[in-house]
């Protein structure tokens, strides 16, 4: 391994961290079960510093990991042992908002929610809203193609990225896409999104902005069974309505949310369904009665329609608190992120329930029902010997179930460290080899975030670390 | 001409020939002009909707399937592809539409073809069948090569099958025409409507006529209510839009060049290109400039001046690429991954 001298020459000492103590907080990310010690952490303030750092890494064949706020739930920003961490939080300038072109050009360290805040005075917003949007950064969102609660209607991060300027692992600075919503030639922007940091580091990202929906119609319905809630989703989808969000929580999650934020969900519900329609006032006037009639037929035992913004936010408060709330039920939990075809949600949940009974491990279920994205929360106590391993093994069975039903191992968290052993179960040998070749076209020396997405590399130690401190405070959540 | 009817035959056709030009119905002839020593491989006989799950909002289709068939099948279940694929009546296929990234006016609402392709089977230059993406509407596993294939023009691999996300089709659409004094006023009004609460499903500009066409879609009562707000004159009919999506306005001799654009430079560019010889359209709320012209001598210099690139879809006598195209090392490295033996260089 090359001496750090050349790298240290690029930064003042307070922005090139070495030694055990300052590096401690970079050893892990949102997937707290893993940790690894980097050799140094650099905190660039300009794109040129990022480029110089990557070129130094390329020249000396030193692995690096780009990191934003470190909220990855798949261990995507976990350091490579003895590699360099490039902390991008100081590249947090919103370079430009153009209200007529309806774009924002941002640096990778800009926090997701700050984009919408900056666009709001122009009557625009940035649609992708992963749950940690108050802290997670656009660079990380692009790398992992983050989702959120609105993906059925609006798509994922990649559907809102028009262009990326990046420094690749070779040191080459490239541009994909740009300001136009049209493009000629291969969609390099689309390929870069979701590449999990394996290609290089984004320096400038051009985002598509949208006018926010004029009005919302938010309904909370309580059901006596999960199955009934699932059937309600099917009825809504088949009716031709296109809700902005369709979310389901099960009894265990409701209990936790109730204890945490007193959201006043229907008492005794085995499941609650949140449906949110959105659009112009004229559209909602038409769709509101349509939804009411539909829901009536699905026989919820209690229905609550938000009459104003405060009531709407209260409904969402229960949902958004769910993950940190479940943390109160158990010292630790693993969140899964599998996807099943929406029509097989019922079957998936039934089988997860069977696995839970069989293993004696509690599983709470929260999911984006509209797009079949499950988030089973597998509860365990990390201080019990073998508990983490047992929870991991149940998580693995759930992922395989998703594949068996024709779905995916990840809807929005990415493969990262966590699910890399499962990627070859989703794609055949030729396609896996092709992915590796694509990666090598960007990074022939395999120094950009190695050990993620692809199986077989040396794994850092799996250990019990407890819940992420920010999660305990309810700032971030694992969905 | 080779017309394979299975994945195996597509693969064999690629590996059996030194240079292969992949084509569909050739509705954009300039995009598939092949050199004399090339083998033409048409996927027009590799057809069929292999899986349609209306309740999942997904459809899986083979490349040679006419888009018209896909649209008709979706319509039976009240669904559609919201991006208005182009040249559908002229026979455009699924594969050709993806390869040419041929999205029409509707893309302004929920995105273009790149935003609706969620999975693909691609046969690469070694004849390997590669399946990526998935059959569910939300998926973050593996590299997004289905999206990458959008716009590859057959130069990176043969798109054999694709999975699309589909949406419920709005029951009703109606349009208005706004007459503008000049291109700058048009720019401002396009920006205004694109930021409006109306959720427009088309914003197209006809520079010569100084007209903006605005389309709203949704429940009939709601759309009509909003149209009162939109103002303007009663606009193009469904038939007008259908003709527009065939680009019938450009049925004249000469090139048909498509230029990715952003709204703010539209007025300047239009002023520089305005001439009785050029027929122009600006699509997707200022996203695409189409130029149809038989006298294209100054187009190249205008595009270069603004660092824009253009692609000629028609007129085999004129160049394919116009303006300024990026040349990045990584693009060449990627091309070598998809086509190491340069089989897909058959186009000229």
GROMACS .gro file of N, CA and C in nm, chain A residues 180-250:
model
  213
  180UNK      N    1  -3.108   1.856  -2.102
  180UNK     CA    2  -3.226   1.823  -2.181
  180UNK      C    3  -3.295   1.699  -2.124
  181UNK      N    4  -3.427   1.694  -2.140
  181UNK     CA    5  -3.501   1.573  -2.104
  181UNK      C    6  -3.493   1.470  -2.216
  182UNK      N    7  -3.435   1.508  -2.327
  182UNK     CA    8  -3.418   1.416  -2.438
  182UNK      C    9  -3.269   1.377  -2.445
  183UNK      N   10  -3.241   1.263  -2.506
  183UNK     CA   11  -3.102   1.220  -2.516
  183UNK      C   12  -3.087   1.134  -2.641
  184UNK      N   13  -2.972   1.146  -2.705
  184UNK     CA   14  -2.939   1.060  -2.818
  184UNK      C   15  -2.825   0.970  -2.775
  185UNK      N   16  -2.829   0.844  -2.816
  185UNK     CA   17  -2.720   0.754  -2.779
  185UNK      C   18  -2.755   0.681  -2.651
  186UNK      N   19  -2.668   0.588  -2.610
  186UNK     CA   20  -2.697   0.506  -2.492
  186UNK      C   21  -2.724   0.594  -2.370
  187UNK      N   22  -2.807   0.544  -2.281
  187UNK     CA   23  -2.846   0.621  -2.163
  187UNK      C   24  -2.745   0.598  -2.050
  188UNK      N   25  -2.631   0.665  -2.062
  188UNK     CA   26  -2.526   0.652  -1.961
  188UNK      C   27  -2.572   0.700  -1.824
  189UNK      N   28  -2.659   0.800  -1.823
  189UNK     CA   29  -2.713   0.850  -1.695
  189UNK      C   30  -2.788   0.738  -1.625
  190UNK      N   31  -2.871   0.667  -1.702
  190UNK     CA   32  -2.949   0.557  -1.646
  190UNK      C   33  -2.860   0.446  -1.592
  191UNK      N   34  -2.750   0.421  -1.661
  191UNK     CA   35  -2.658   0.315  -1.617
  191UNK      C   36  -2.584   0.357  -1.490
  192UNK      N   37  -2.547   0.485  -1.484
  192UNK     CA   38  -2.471   0.534  -1.367
  192UNK      C   39  -2.557   0.527  -1.241
  193UNK      N   40  -2.688   0.560  -1.256
  193UNK     CA   41  -2.777   0.555  -1.140
  193UNK      C   42  -2.790   0.410  -1.094
  194UNK      N   43  -2.767   0.387  -0.968
  194UNK     CA   44  -2.779   0.251  -0.917
  194UNK      C   45  -2.652   0.170  -0.935
  195UNK      N   46  -2.541   0.234  -0.974
  195UNK     CA   47  -2.417   0.158  -0.993
  195UNK      C   48  -2.343   0.139  -0.861
  196UNK      N   49  -2.401   0.185  -0.751
  196UNK     CA   50  -2.355   0.154  -0.616
  196UNK      C   51  -2.210   0.197  -0.591
  197UNK      N   52  -2.169   0.306  -0.655
  197UNK     CA   53  -2.034   0.357  -0.630
  197UNK      C   54  -1.925   0.277  -0.697
  198UNK      N   55  -1.963   0.182  -0.783
  198UNK     CA   56  -1.862   0.095  -0.846
  198UNK      C   57  -1.801   0.155  -0.972
  199UNK      N   58  -1.855   0.267  -1.019
  199UNK     CA   59  -1.801   0.329  -1.140
  199UNK      C   60  -1.710   0.447  -1.109
  200UNK      N   61  -1.745   0.521  -1.006
  200UNK     CA   62  -1.670   0.642  -0.974
  200UNK      C   63  -1.753   0.730  -0.883
  201UNK      N   64  -1.720   0.859  -0.883
  201UNK     CA   65  -1.786   0.951  -0.791
  201UNK      C   66  -1.855   1.061  -0.871
  202UNK      N   67  -1.984   1.080  -0.846
  202UNK     CA   68  -2.058   1.188  -0.912
  202UNK      C   69  -2.011   1.322  -0.857
  203UNK      N   70  -1.992   1.418  -0.945
  203UNK     CA   71  -1.945   1.551  -0.904
  203UNK      C   72  -2.054   1.656  -0.916
  204UNK      N   73  -2.140   1.636  -1.016
  204UNK     CA   74  -2.246   1.732  -1.043
  204UNK      C   75  -2.364   1.653  -1.099
  205UNK      N   76  -2.481   1.676  -1.045
  205UNK     CA   77  -2.596   1.598  -1.086
  205UNK      C   78  -2.708   1.693  -1.129
  206UNK      N   79  -2.764   1.669  -1.247
  206UNK     CA   80  -2.874   1.753  -1.295
  206UNK      C   81  -3.006   1.679  -1.269
  207UNK      N   82  -3.092   1.743  -1.191
  207UNK     CA   83  -3.217   1.680  -1.147
  207UNK      C   84  -3.337   1.743  -1.214
  208UNK      N   85  -3.434   1.659  -1.240
  208UNK     CA   86  -3.562   1.703  -1.296
  208UNK      C   87  -3.652   1.750  -1.181
  209UNK      N   88  -3.711   1.868  -1.196
  209UNK     CA   89  -3.804   1.917  -1.094
  209UNK      C   90  -3.947   1.915  -1.149
  210UNK      N   91  -4.043   1.896  -1.060
  210UNK     CA   92  -4.184   1.889  -1.100
  210UNK      C   93  -4.266   1.990  -1.020
  211UNK      N   94  -4.379   2.034  -1.075
  211UNK     CA   95  -4.469   2.113  -0.990
  211UNK      C   96  -4.536   2.019  -0.889
  212UNK      N   97  -4.547   2.058  -0.764
  212UNK     CA   98  -4.608   1.967  -0.666
  212UNK      C   99  -4.758   1.952  -0.694
  213UNK      N  100  -4.815   1.837  -0.654
  213UNK     CA  101  -4.960   1.821  -0.672
  213UNK      C  102  -5.033   1.934  -0.598
  214UNK      N  103  -5.142   1.979  -0.657
  214UNK     CA  104  -5.214   2.090  -0.596
  214UNK      C  105  -5.284   2.049  -0.467
  215UNK      N  106  -5.338   1.928  -0.467
  215UNK     CA  107  -5.416   1.885  -0.350
  215UNK      C  108  -5.395   1.737  -0.325
  216UNK      N  109  -5.427   1.697  -0.201
  216UNK     CA  110  -5.415   1.556  -0.161
  216UNK      C  111  -5.547   1.509  -0.103
  217UNK      N  112  -5.568   1.380  -0.113
  217UNK     CA  113  -5.682   1.318  -0.047
  217UNK      C  114  -5.629   1.191   0.018
  218UNK      N  115  -5.619   1.195   0.152
  218UNK     CA  116  -5.551   1.088   0.224
  218UNK      C  117  -5.651   1.011   0.309
  219UNK      N  118  -5.653   0.880   0.290
  219UNK     CA  119  -5.749   0.797   0.362
  219UNK      C  120  -5.674   0.690   0.440
  220UNK      N  121  -5.718   0.670   0.563
  220UNK     CA  122  -5.663   0.565   0.648
  220UNK      C  123  -5.775   0.465   0.672
  221UNK      N  124  -5.753   0.339   0.639
  221UNK     CA  125  -5.857   0.238   0.659
  221UNK      C  126  -5.804   0.124   0.744
  222UNK      N  127  -5.884   0.084   0.845
  222UNK     CA  128  -5.844  -0.027   0.933
  222UNK      C  129  -5.915  -0.155   0.891
  223UNK      N  130  -5.842  -0.267   0.889
  223UNK     CA  131  -5.899  -0.395   0.848
  223UNK      C  132  -5.875  -0.501   0.955
  224UNK      N  133  -5.961  -0.603   0.954
  224UNK     CA  134  -5.946  -0.712   1.050
  224UNK      C  135  -5.844  -0.815   1.005
  225UNK      N  136  -5.801  -0.806   0.880
  225UNK     CA  137  -5.694  -0.899   0.837
  225UNK      C  138  -5.605  -0.830   0.736
  226UNK      N  139  -5.480  -0.876   0.730
  226UNK     CA  140  -5.385  -0.826   0.631
  226UNK      C  141  -5.435  -0.854   0.490
  227UNK      N  142  -5.498  -0.970   0.477
  227UNK     CA  143  -5.546  -1.012   0.347
  227UNK      C  144  -5.649  -0.912   0.293
  228UNK      N  145  -5.739  -0.867   0.382
  228UNK     CA  146  -5.843  -0.772   0.340
  228UNK      C  147  -5.780  -0.641   0.295
  229UNK      N  148  -5.676  -0.597   0.365
  229UNK     CA  149  -5.607  -0.474   0.324
  229UNK      C  150  -5.543  -0.494   0.187
  230UNK      N  151  -5.485  -0.612   0.168
  230UNK     CA  152  -5.423  -0.644   0.039
  230UNK      C  153  -5.525  -0.645  -0.074
  231UNK      N  154  -5.644  -0.698  -0.044
  231UNK     CA  155  -5.749  -0.700  -0.147
  231UNK      C  156  -5.795  -0.558  -0.182
  232UNK      N  157  -5.793  -0.471  -0.083
  232UNK     CA  158  -5.831  -0.332  -0.109
  232UNK      C  159  -5.733  -0.267  -0.208
  233UNK      N  160  -5.605  -0.300  -0.190
  233UNK     CA  161  -5.503  -0.247  -0.282
  233UNK      C  162  -5.532  -0.296  -0.424
  234UNK      N  163  -5.563  -0.424  -0.436
  234UNK     CA  164  -5.593  -0.481  -0.568
  234UNK      C  165  -5.712  -0.409  -0.631
  235UNK      N  166  -5.814  -0.384  -0.549
  235UNK     CA  167  -5.934  -0.317  -0.601
  235UNK      C  168  -5.901  -0.177  -0.651
  236UNK      N  169  -5.817  -0.108  -0.578
  236UNK     CA  170  -5.779   0.029  -0.617
  236UNK      C  171  -5.700   0.027  -0.748
  237UNK      N  172  -5.601  -0.061  -0.754
  237UNK     CA  173  -5.517  -0.071  -0.874
  237UNK      C  174  -5.603  -0.105  -0.997
  238UNK      N  175  -5.694  -0.202  -0.979
  238UNK     CA  176  -5.774  -0.245  -1.094
  238UNK      C  177  -5.881  -0.143  -1.135
  239UNK      N  178  -5.904  -0.042  -1.050
  239UNK     CA  179  -6.009   0.055  -1.082
  239UNK      C  180  -5.962   0.162  -1.181
  240UNK      N  181  -5.832   0.169  -1.205
  240UNK     CA  182  -5.781   0.272  -1.294
  240UNK      C  183  -5.732   0.397  -1.221
  241UNK      N  184  -5.747   0.399  -1.089
  241UNK     CA  185  -5.689   0.510  -1.013
  241UNK      C  186  -5.538   0.490  -1.005
  242UNK      N  187  -5.463   0.599  -0.995
  242UNK     CA  188  -5.318   0.590  -0.981
  242UNK      C  189  -5.278   0.672  -0.857
  243UNK      N  190  -5.288   0.612  -0.739
  243UNK     CA  191  -5.257   0.688  -0.618
  243UNK      C  192  -5.109   0.725  -0.610
  244UNK      N  193  -5.080   0.835  -0.543
  244UNK     CA  194  -4.941   0.873  -0.521
  244UNK      C  195  -4.875   0.776  -0.425
  245UNK      N  196  -4.951   0.728  -0.326
  245UNK     CA  197  -4.895   0.633  -0.230
  245UNK      C  198  -5.001   0.533  -0.186
  246UNK      N  199  -4.955   0.410  -0.160
  246UNK     CA  200  -5.041   0.301  -0.111
  246UNK      C  201  -4.957   0.222  -0.012
  247UNK      N  202  -4.984   0.238   0.116
  247UNK     CA  203  -4.897   0.179   0.218
  247UNK      C  204  -4.977   0.091   0.312
  248UNK      N  205  -4.917  -0.019   0.356
  248UNK     CA  206  -4.983  -0.106   0.454
  248UNK      C  207  -4.889  -0.128   0.574
  249UNK      N  208  -4.948  -0.129   0.693
  249UNK     CA  209  -4.874  -0.165   0.816
  249UNK      C  210  -4.950  -0.277   0.885
  250UNK      N  211  -4.878  -0.371   0.944
  250UNK     CA  212  -4.946  -0.480   1.014
  250UNK      C  213  -4.961  -0.449   1.164
   0.00000   0.00000   0.00000
